[in-house]
Coordinates of C-alpha atoms and ligand atoms in Angstrom, one line a residue:
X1 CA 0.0 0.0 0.0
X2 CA 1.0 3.5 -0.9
X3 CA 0.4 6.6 1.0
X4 CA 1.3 9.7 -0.4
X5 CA -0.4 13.5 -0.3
X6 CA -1.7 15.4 -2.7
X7 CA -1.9 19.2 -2.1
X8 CA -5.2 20.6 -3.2
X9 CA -8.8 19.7 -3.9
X10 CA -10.4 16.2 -4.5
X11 CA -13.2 16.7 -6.8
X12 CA -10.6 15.9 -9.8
X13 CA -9.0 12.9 -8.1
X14 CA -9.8 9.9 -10.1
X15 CA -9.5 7.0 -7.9
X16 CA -11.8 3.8 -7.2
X17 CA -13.7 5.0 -4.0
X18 CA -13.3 8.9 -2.3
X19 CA -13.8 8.6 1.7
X20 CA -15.4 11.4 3.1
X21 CA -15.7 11.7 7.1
X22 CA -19.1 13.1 7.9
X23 CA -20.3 14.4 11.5
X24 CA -22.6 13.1 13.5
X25 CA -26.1 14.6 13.3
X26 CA -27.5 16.8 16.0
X27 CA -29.0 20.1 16.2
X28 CA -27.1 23.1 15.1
X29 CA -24.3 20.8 13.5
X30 CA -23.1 22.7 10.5
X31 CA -21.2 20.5 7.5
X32 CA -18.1 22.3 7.2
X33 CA -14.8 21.1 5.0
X34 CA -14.9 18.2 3.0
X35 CA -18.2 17.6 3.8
X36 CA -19.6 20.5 3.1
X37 CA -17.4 20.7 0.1
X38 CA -18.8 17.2 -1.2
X39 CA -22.5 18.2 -0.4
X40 CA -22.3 21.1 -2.6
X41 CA -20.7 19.7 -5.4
X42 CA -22.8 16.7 -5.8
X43 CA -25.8 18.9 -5.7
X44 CA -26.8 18.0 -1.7
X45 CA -26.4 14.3 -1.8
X46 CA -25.4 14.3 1.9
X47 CA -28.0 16.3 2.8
X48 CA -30.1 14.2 1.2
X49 CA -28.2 11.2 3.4
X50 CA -29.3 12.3 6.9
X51 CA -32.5 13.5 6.1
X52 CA -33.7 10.1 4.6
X53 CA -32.5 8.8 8.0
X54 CA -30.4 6.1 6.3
X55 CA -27.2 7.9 7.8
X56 CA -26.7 9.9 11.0
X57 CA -22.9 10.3 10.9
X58 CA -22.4 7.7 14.0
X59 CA -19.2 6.1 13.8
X60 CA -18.5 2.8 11.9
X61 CA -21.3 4.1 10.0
X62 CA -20.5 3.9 6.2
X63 CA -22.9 4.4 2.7
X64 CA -21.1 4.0 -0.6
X65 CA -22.1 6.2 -3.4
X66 CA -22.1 5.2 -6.8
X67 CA -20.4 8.2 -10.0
X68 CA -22.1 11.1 -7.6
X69 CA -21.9 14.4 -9.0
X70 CA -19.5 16.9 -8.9
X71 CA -16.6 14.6 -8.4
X72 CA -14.1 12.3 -11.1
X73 CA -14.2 8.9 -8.0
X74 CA -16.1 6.1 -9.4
X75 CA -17.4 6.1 -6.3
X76 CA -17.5 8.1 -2.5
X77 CA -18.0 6.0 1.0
X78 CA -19.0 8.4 3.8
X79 CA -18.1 7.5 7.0
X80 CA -19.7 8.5 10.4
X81 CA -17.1 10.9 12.4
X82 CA -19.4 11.1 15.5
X83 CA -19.6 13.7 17.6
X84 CA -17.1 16.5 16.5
X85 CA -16.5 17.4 19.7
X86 CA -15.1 13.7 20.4
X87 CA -13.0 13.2 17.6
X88 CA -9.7 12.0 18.2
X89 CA -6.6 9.9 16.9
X90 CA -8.5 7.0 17.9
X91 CA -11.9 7.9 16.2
X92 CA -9.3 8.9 13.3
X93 CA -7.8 4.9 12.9
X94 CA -11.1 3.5 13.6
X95 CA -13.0 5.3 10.6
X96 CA -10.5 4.0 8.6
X97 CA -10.0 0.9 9.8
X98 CA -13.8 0.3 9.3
X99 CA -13.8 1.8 5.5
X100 CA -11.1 -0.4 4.3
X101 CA -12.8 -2.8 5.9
X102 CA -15.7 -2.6 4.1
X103 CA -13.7 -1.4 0.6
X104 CA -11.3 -3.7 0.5
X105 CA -12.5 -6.7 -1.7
X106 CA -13.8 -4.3 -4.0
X107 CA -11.8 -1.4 -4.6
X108 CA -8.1 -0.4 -6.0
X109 CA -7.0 2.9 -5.5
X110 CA -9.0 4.8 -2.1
X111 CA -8.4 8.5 -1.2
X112 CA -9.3 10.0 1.7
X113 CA -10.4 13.5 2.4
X114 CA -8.7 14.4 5.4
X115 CA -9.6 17.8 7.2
X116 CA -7.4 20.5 8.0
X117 CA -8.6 20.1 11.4
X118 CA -8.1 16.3 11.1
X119 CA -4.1 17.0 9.7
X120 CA -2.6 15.8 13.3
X121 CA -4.7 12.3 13.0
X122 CA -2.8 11.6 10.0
X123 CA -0.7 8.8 11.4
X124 CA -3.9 7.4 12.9
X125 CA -5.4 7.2 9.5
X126 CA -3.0 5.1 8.0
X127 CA -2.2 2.7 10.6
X128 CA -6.0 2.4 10.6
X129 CA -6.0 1.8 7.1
X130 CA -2.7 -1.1 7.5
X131 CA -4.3 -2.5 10.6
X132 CA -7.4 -3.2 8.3
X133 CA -5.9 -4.8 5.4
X134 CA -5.0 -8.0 7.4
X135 CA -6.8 -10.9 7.7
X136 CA -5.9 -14.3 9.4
X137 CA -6.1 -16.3 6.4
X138 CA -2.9 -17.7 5.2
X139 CA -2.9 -21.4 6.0
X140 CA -5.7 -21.8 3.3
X141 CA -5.0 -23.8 0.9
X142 CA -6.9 -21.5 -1.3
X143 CA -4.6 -18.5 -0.6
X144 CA -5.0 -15.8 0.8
X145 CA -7.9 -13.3 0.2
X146 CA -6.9 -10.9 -2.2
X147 CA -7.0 -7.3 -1.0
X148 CA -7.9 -5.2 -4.3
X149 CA -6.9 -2.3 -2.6
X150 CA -3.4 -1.2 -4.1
X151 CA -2.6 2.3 -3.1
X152 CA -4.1 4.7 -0.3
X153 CA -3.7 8.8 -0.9
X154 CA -4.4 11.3 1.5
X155 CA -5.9 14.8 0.1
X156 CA -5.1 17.6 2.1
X157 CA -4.9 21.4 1.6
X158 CA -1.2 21.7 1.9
X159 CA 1.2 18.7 2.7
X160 CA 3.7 19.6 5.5
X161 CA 7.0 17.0 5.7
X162 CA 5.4 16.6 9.2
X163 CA 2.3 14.7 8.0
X164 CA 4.6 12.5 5.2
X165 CA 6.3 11.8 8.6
X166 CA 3.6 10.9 10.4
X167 CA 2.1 8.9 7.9
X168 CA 5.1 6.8 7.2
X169 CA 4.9 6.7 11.5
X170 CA 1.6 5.2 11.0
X171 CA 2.1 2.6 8.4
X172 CA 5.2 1.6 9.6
X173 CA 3.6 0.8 13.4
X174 CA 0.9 -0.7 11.5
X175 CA 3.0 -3.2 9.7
X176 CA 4.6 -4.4 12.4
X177 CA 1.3 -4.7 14.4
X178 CA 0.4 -6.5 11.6
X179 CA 3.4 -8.7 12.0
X180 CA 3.0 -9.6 15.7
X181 CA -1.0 -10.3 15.1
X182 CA 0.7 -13.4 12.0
X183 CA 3.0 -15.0 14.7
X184 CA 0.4 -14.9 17.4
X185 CA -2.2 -16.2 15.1
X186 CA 0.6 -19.2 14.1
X187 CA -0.9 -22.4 16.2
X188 CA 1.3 -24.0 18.5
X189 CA 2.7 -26.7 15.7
X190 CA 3.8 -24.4 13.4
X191 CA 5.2 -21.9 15.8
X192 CA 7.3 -23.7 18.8
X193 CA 9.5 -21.7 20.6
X194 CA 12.3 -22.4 18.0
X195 CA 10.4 -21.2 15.2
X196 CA 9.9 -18.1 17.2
X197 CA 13.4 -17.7 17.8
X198 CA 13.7 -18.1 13.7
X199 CA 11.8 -15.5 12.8
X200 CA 13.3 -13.5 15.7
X201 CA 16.7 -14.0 14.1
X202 CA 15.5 -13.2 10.9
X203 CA 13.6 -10.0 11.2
X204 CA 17.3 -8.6 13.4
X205 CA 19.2 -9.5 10.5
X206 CA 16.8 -8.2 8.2
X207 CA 16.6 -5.0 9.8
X208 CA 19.9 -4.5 11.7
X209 CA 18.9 -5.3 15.6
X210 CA 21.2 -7.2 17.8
X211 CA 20.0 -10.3 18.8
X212 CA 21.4 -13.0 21.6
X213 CA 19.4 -16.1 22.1
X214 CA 20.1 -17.5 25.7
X215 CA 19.2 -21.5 25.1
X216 CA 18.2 -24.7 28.1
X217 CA 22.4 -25.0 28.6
X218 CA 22.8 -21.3 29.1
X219 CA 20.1 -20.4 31.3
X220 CA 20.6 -23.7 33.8
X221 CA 24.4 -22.5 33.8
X222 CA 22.5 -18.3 35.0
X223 CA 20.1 -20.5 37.2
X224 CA 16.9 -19.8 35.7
X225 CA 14.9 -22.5 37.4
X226 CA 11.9 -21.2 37.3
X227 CA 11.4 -20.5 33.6
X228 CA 13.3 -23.8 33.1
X229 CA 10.5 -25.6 35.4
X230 CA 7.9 -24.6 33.0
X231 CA 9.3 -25.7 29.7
X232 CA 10.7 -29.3 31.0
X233 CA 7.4 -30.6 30.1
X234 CA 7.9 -30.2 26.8
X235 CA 10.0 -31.8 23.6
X236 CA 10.2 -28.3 22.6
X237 CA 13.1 -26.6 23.8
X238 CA 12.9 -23.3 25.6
X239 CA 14.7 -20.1 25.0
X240 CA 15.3 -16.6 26.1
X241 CA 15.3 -14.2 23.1
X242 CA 17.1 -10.5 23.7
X243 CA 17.0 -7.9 20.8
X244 CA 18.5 -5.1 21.0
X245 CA 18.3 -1.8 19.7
X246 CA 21.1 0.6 20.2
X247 CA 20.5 4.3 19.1
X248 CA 23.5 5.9 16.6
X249 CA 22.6 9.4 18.2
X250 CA 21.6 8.5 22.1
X251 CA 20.0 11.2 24.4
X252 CA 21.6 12.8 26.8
X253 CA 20.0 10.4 29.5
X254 CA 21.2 6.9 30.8
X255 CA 17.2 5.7 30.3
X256 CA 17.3 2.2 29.2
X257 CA 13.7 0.7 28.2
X258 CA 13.6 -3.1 28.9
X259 CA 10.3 -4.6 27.3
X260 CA 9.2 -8.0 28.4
X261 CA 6.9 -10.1 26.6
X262 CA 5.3 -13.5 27.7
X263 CA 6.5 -16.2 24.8
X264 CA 4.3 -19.5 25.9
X265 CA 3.7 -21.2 22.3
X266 CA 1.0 -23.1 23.5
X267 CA -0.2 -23.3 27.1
X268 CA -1.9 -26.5 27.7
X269 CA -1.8 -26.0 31.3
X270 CA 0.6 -28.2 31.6
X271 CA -0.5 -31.1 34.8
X272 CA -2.9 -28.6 35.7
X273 CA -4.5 -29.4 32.5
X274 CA -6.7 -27.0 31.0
X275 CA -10.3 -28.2 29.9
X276 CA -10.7 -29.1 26.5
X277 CA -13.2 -26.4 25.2
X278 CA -11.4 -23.5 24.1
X279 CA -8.0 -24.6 24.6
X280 CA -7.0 -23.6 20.3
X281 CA -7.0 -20.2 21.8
X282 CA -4.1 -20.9 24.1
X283 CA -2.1 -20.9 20.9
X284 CA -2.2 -17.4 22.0
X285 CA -0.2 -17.0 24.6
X286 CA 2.7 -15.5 23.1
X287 CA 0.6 -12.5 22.3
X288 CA 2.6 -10.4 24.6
X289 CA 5.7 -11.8 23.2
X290 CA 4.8 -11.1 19.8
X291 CA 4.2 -7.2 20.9
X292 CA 7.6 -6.5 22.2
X293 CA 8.8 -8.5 18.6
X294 CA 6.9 -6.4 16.8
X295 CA 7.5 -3.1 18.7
X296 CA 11.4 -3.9 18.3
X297 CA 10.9 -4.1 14.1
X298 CA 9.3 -0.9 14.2
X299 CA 11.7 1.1 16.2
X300 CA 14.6 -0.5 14.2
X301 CA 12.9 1.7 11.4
X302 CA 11.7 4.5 13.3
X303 CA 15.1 4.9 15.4
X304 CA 14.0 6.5 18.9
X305 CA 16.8 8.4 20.7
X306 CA 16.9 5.4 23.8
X307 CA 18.1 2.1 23.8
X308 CA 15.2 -0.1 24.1
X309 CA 16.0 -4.2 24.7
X310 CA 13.1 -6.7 24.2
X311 CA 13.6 -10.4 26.7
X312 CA 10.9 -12.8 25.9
X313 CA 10.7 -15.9 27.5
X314 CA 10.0 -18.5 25.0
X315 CA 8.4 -22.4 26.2
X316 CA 5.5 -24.6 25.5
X317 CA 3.8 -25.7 28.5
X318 CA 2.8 -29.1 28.1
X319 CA 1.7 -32.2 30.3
X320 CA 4.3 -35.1 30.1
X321 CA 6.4 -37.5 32.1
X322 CA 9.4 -35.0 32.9
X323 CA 6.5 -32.4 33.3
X324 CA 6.4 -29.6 36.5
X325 CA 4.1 -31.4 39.2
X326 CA 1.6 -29.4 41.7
X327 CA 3.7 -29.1 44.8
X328 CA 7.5 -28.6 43.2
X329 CA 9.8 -26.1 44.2
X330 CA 11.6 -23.8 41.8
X331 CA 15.1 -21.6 42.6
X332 CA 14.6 -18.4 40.0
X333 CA 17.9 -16.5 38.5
X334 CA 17.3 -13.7 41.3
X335 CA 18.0 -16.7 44.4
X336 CA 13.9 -16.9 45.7
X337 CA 12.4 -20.1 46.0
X338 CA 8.9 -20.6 44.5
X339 CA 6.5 -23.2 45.3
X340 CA 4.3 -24.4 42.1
X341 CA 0.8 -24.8 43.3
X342 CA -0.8 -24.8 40.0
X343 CA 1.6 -25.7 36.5
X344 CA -1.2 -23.5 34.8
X345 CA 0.1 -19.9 36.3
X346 CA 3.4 -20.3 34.3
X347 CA 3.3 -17.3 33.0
X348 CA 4.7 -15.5 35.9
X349 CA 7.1 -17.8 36.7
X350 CA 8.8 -17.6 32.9
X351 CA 8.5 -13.8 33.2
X352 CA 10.2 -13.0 36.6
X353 CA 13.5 -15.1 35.3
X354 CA 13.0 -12.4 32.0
X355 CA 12.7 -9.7 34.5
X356 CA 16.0 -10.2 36.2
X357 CA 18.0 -11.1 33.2
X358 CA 16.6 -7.7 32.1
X359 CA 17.5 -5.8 35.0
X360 CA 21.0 -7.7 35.3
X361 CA 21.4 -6.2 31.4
X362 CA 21.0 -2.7 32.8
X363 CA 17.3 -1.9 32.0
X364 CA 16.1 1.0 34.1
X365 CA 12.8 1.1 33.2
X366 CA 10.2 -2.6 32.4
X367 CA 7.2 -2.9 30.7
X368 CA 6.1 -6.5 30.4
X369 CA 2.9 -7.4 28.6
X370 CA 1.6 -10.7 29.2
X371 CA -1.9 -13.3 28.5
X372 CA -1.3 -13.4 31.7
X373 CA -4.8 -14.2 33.5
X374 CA -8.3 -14.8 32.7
X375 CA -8.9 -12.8 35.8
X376 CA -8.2 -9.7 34.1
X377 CA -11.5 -10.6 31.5
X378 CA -13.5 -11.3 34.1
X379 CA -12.3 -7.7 35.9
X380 CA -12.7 -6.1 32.5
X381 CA -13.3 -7.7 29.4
X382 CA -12.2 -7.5 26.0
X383 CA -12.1 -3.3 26.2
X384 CA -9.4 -2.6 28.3
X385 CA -6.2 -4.2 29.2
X386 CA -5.2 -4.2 33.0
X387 CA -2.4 -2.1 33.3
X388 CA -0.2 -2.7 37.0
X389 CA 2.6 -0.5 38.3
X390 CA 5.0 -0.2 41.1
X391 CA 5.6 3.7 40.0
X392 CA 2.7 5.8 39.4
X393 CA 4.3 8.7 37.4
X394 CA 5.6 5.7 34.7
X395 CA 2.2 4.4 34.7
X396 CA 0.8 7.6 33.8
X397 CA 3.5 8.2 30.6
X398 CA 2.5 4.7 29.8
X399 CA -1.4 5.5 29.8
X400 CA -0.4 8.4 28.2
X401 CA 1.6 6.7 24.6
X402 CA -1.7 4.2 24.7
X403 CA -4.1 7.1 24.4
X404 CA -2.5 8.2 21.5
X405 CA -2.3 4.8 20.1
X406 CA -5.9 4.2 20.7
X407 CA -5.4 1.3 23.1
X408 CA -7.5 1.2 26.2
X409 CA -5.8 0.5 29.6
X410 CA -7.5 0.8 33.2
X411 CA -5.4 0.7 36.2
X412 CA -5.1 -2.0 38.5
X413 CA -3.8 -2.2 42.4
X414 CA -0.6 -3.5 43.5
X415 CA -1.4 -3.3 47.3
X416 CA 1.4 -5.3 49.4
X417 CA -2.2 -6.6 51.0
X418 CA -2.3 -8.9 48.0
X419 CA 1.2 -10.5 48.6
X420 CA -0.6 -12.2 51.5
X421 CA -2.4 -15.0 49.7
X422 CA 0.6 -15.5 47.6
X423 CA 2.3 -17.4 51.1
X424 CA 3.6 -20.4 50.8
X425 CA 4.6 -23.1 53.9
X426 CA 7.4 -24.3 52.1
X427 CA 8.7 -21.8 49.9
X428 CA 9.2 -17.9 50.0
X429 CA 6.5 -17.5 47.8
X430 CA 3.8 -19.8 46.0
X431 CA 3.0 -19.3 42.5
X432 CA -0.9 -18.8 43.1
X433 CA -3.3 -16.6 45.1
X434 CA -6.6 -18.2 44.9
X435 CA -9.9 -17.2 42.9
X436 CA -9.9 -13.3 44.6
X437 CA -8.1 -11.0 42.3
X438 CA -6.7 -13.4 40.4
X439 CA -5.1 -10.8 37.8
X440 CA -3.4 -8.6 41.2
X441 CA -2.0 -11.7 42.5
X442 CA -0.6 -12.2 39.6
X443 CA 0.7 -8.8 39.3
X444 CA 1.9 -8.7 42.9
X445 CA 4.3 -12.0 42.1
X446 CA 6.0 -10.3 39.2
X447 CA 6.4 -7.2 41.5
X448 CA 8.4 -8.9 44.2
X449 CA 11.0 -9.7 41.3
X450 CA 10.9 -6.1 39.9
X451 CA 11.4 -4.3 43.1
X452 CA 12.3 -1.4 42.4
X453 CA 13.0 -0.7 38.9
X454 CA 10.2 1.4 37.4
X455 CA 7.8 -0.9 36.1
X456 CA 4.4 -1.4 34.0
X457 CA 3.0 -4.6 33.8
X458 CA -0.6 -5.1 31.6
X459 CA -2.0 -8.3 31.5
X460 CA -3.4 -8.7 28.2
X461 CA -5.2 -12.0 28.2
X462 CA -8.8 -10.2 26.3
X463 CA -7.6 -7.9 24.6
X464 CA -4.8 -9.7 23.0
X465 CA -7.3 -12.0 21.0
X466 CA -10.6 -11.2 19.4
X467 CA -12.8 -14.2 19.3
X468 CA -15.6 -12.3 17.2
X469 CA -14.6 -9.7 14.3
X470 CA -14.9 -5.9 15.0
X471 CA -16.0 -3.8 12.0
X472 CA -12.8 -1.7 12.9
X473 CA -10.5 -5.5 13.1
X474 CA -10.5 -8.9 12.0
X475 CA -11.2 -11.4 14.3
X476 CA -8.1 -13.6 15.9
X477 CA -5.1 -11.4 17.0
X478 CA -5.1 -7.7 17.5
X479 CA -1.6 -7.1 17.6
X480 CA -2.3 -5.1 21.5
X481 CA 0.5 -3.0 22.6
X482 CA 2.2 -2.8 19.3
X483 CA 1.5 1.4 19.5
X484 CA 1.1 1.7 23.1
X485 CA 5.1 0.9 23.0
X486 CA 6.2 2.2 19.9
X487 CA 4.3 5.6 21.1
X488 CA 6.3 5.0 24.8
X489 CA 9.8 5.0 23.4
X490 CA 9.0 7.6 20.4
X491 CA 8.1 9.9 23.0
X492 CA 10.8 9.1 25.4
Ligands
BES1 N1 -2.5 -18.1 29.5 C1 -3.4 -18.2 30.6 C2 -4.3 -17.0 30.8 C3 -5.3 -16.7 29.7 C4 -6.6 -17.0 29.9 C5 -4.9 -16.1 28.5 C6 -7.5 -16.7 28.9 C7 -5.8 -15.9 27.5 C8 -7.1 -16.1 27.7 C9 -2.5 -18.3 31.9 O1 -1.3 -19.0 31.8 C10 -3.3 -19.1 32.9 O2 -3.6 -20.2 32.7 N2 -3.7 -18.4 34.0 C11 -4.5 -19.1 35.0 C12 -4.0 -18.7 36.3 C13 -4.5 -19.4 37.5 C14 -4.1 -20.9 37.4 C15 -4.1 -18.8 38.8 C16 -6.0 -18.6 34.8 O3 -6.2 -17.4 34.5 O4 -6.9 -19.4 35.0
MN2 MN1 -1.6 -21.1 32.0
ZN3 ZN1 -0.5 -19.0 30.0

């Protein structure tokens, strides 16, 4: 897909389909820009729009026109803006997001209107626009659906190197969303932790990263027992994977950003099996992984003025005669004791060996993102991802690069009064708190091993993996954090 901007009017663009974003409808809501510029040149067909009461501007609203007057597109889509007043970057991606949607199948070249008042949402746009073209359809043996649409221009009044910046911003994030949403949607045959490691290899060669992959002999010789716990289950060998980015011009600041991501290929459960129904999904459980993979390929390209190092903890967690049993006692990298009361909360225990490494490496600043509990659905759902801190100022710079990325994150408690039901009678700590804030007790374990390096942990279990389509995304992987991160670092 190409984006590129042309100064000037769009009533002599020829192009497949024209998007025009139209407000919501309420009293005393005047059409100005390209709206109004549409409606008057094909004769008050937009007018004509709300007042049959087929459109009301709502978002993920959208009515295709077919040769209306006044313009050279074959044909215009209008999409609902909703309410003016709430119009923002993440309005912005979803309008597109839903249009190409919609368009894609059917249409080659798309040009969108964008507003002078919309200009700053231009990198929203197009990673709305990349985020849209994927679908999760590769291991059909009919091939993949074909996405007609070919190139993607913005219109605007005057184009600024700022909004070619932006936009190359956006599409670039998108992409490697994009990319983290094809490994997470791999299933757990096709994508073992080796394979992970392979593409891991591939895309730091590929785009110039540093890359050191820690494998069983190395870690046992560091003393990472308790990842090493969780993956002895398995035939598939685990592995610690650390890319690295390294900026050529570094700020004048000794800020190193250490992103951890969950990397369980498959998580069966392990010998506290999972139930059968649903367990496909838990071919998911890399999702967090995939993030920091795909947040790493995006800064290689977008070059942020801090060194930022992705650790992900790579294993299957499988049943099996060498497998973890309930009641075994770990030694982790940073010398604590664990006792494993349930082989299904393995998440934690691969991260907090990632966590030390991390901090060993000289990391002053985590963010892990994990599928780390269903808890965290049940607290709240597929909207927002829990987001957990031991440092309330990094929390809020993390909350604030997701608003701009347009991913939703509520924050959670951390209380020491949740460290209580983490006790163990043989261990310094076991590795489960009971049914009662499942998703803090989780977060609380990680903490003890973080201390007190700034830190963000969100525990993306929902929001990581759509089980229904949105008109905005494709069901199966959503690619969560991908921006949030990318936005973090950018901004540093
Ligand atoms: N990978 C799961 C969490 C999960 C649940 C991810 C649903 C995606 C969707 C995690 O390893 C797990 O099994 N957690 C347990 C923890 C429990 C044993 C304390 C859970 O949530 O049930
Ligand atoms: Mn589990
Ligand atoms: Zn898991």
């Amino acid at each position: 897909m190409d984006t590129r901007i042309l100064a000037g009017g769009f009533d002599s663009e020829e192009c497949d389909v024209l998007v025009v974003l139209a407000p919501e409808r309420a009293a005393g809501v005047e059409l100005t820009g390209h709206a109004a510029t549409f409606n008057r040149l094909s004769g008050g067909m937009l007018q004509d729009l709300y007042d049959s009461g087929e459109f009301s501007g709502k978002t993920s609203e959208v009515v295709l026109l077919h040769r209306p007057a006044g313009v050279k597109a074959k044909r215009v889509a209008i999409v609902g803006a909703g309410a003016t007043a709430k119009f923002g970057s993440a309005e912005a991606r979803r309008a597109a997001a839903t249009v190409v949607r919609q368009l894609k199948t059917s249409t080659g070249t798309t040009c969108f209107a964008v507003d002078d008042a919309h200009s700053g949402f231009a990198g929203a746009f197009s990673e709305g626009a990349v985020t849209a073209l994927w679908e999760q359809d590769f291991h059909k043996s009919t091939g993949r659906r074909e996405n007609k649409l070919s190139s993607t221009r913005f219109v605007v009044s005057s184009a600024t190197p700022d909004l070619e910046t932006s936009l190359n911003a956006g599409r670039i994030t998108a992409e490697c969303q994009n990319f983290a949403r094809d490994l997470v949607n791999e299933p757990g045959n096709l994508l073992p932790p080796r394979e992970l490691v392979r593409r891991a290899k591939e895309m730091a060669e590929q785009l110039g990263l540093e890359i050191d992959v820690l494998d069983k002999d190395r870690m046992s010789q560091l003393g990472m027992g308790s990842l090493l716990g969780v993956a002895q289950g398995s035939a598939e060998p685990p592995f610690l994977i650390v890319l690295k980015y390294v900026p050529e011009k570094p700020a004048k600041t000794s800020d190193h950003l250490g992103l951890v991501g969950k990397g369980v290929t498959f998580d069966t459960g392990g010998i506290s099996l999972k139930p059968a129904d649903g367990m496909e999904k838990m071919k998911c459980d890399m999702a967090g992984g995939a993030a920091m993979l795909g947040t790493m390929r995006a800064l290689a390209q977008l070059k942020p003025s801090i060194p930022v190092t992705a650790f992900v903890p790579t294993v299957e967690n499988m049943p099996g005669s060498r497998a973890q049993r309930p009641g075994d006692i770990v030694r982790s990298l940073a010398g604590k004791t664990i006792e494993v009361l349930n082989t299904d909360a393995e998440g934690r225990l691969i991260l907090i060996d990632a966590i030390t490494y991390a901090k060993q490496q000289g990391c002053t600043h985590l963010v892990d993102a994990a599928t780390l509990t269903g808890a965290i659905g049940v607290a709240l759902g597929s909207v927002h991802a829990g987001a957990f801190t031991n440092n309330q100022e990094f929390l809020d710079k993390v909350i604030k690069a997701s608003k701009a990325a347009g991913e939703n994150l509520w924050p959670m408690p951390t209380d020491d009064d949740y460290r209580d039901q983490l006790k163990s009678a043989y261990a310094d700590i076991a590795n489960i708190g009971g049914r009662a804030g499942g998703a803090c007790t989780a977060a609380v374990f990680l903490k003890e091993w973080v201390e007190d390096t700034p830190w963000v942990h969100l525990d993306i279990a929902l929001t990581a993996y759509l089980d229904e389509a949105k008109p905005f995304c494709a069901k199966g992987a959503t690619g969560f954090g991908v921006r949030t991160f990318v936005n973090l670092a950018m901004n540093w």
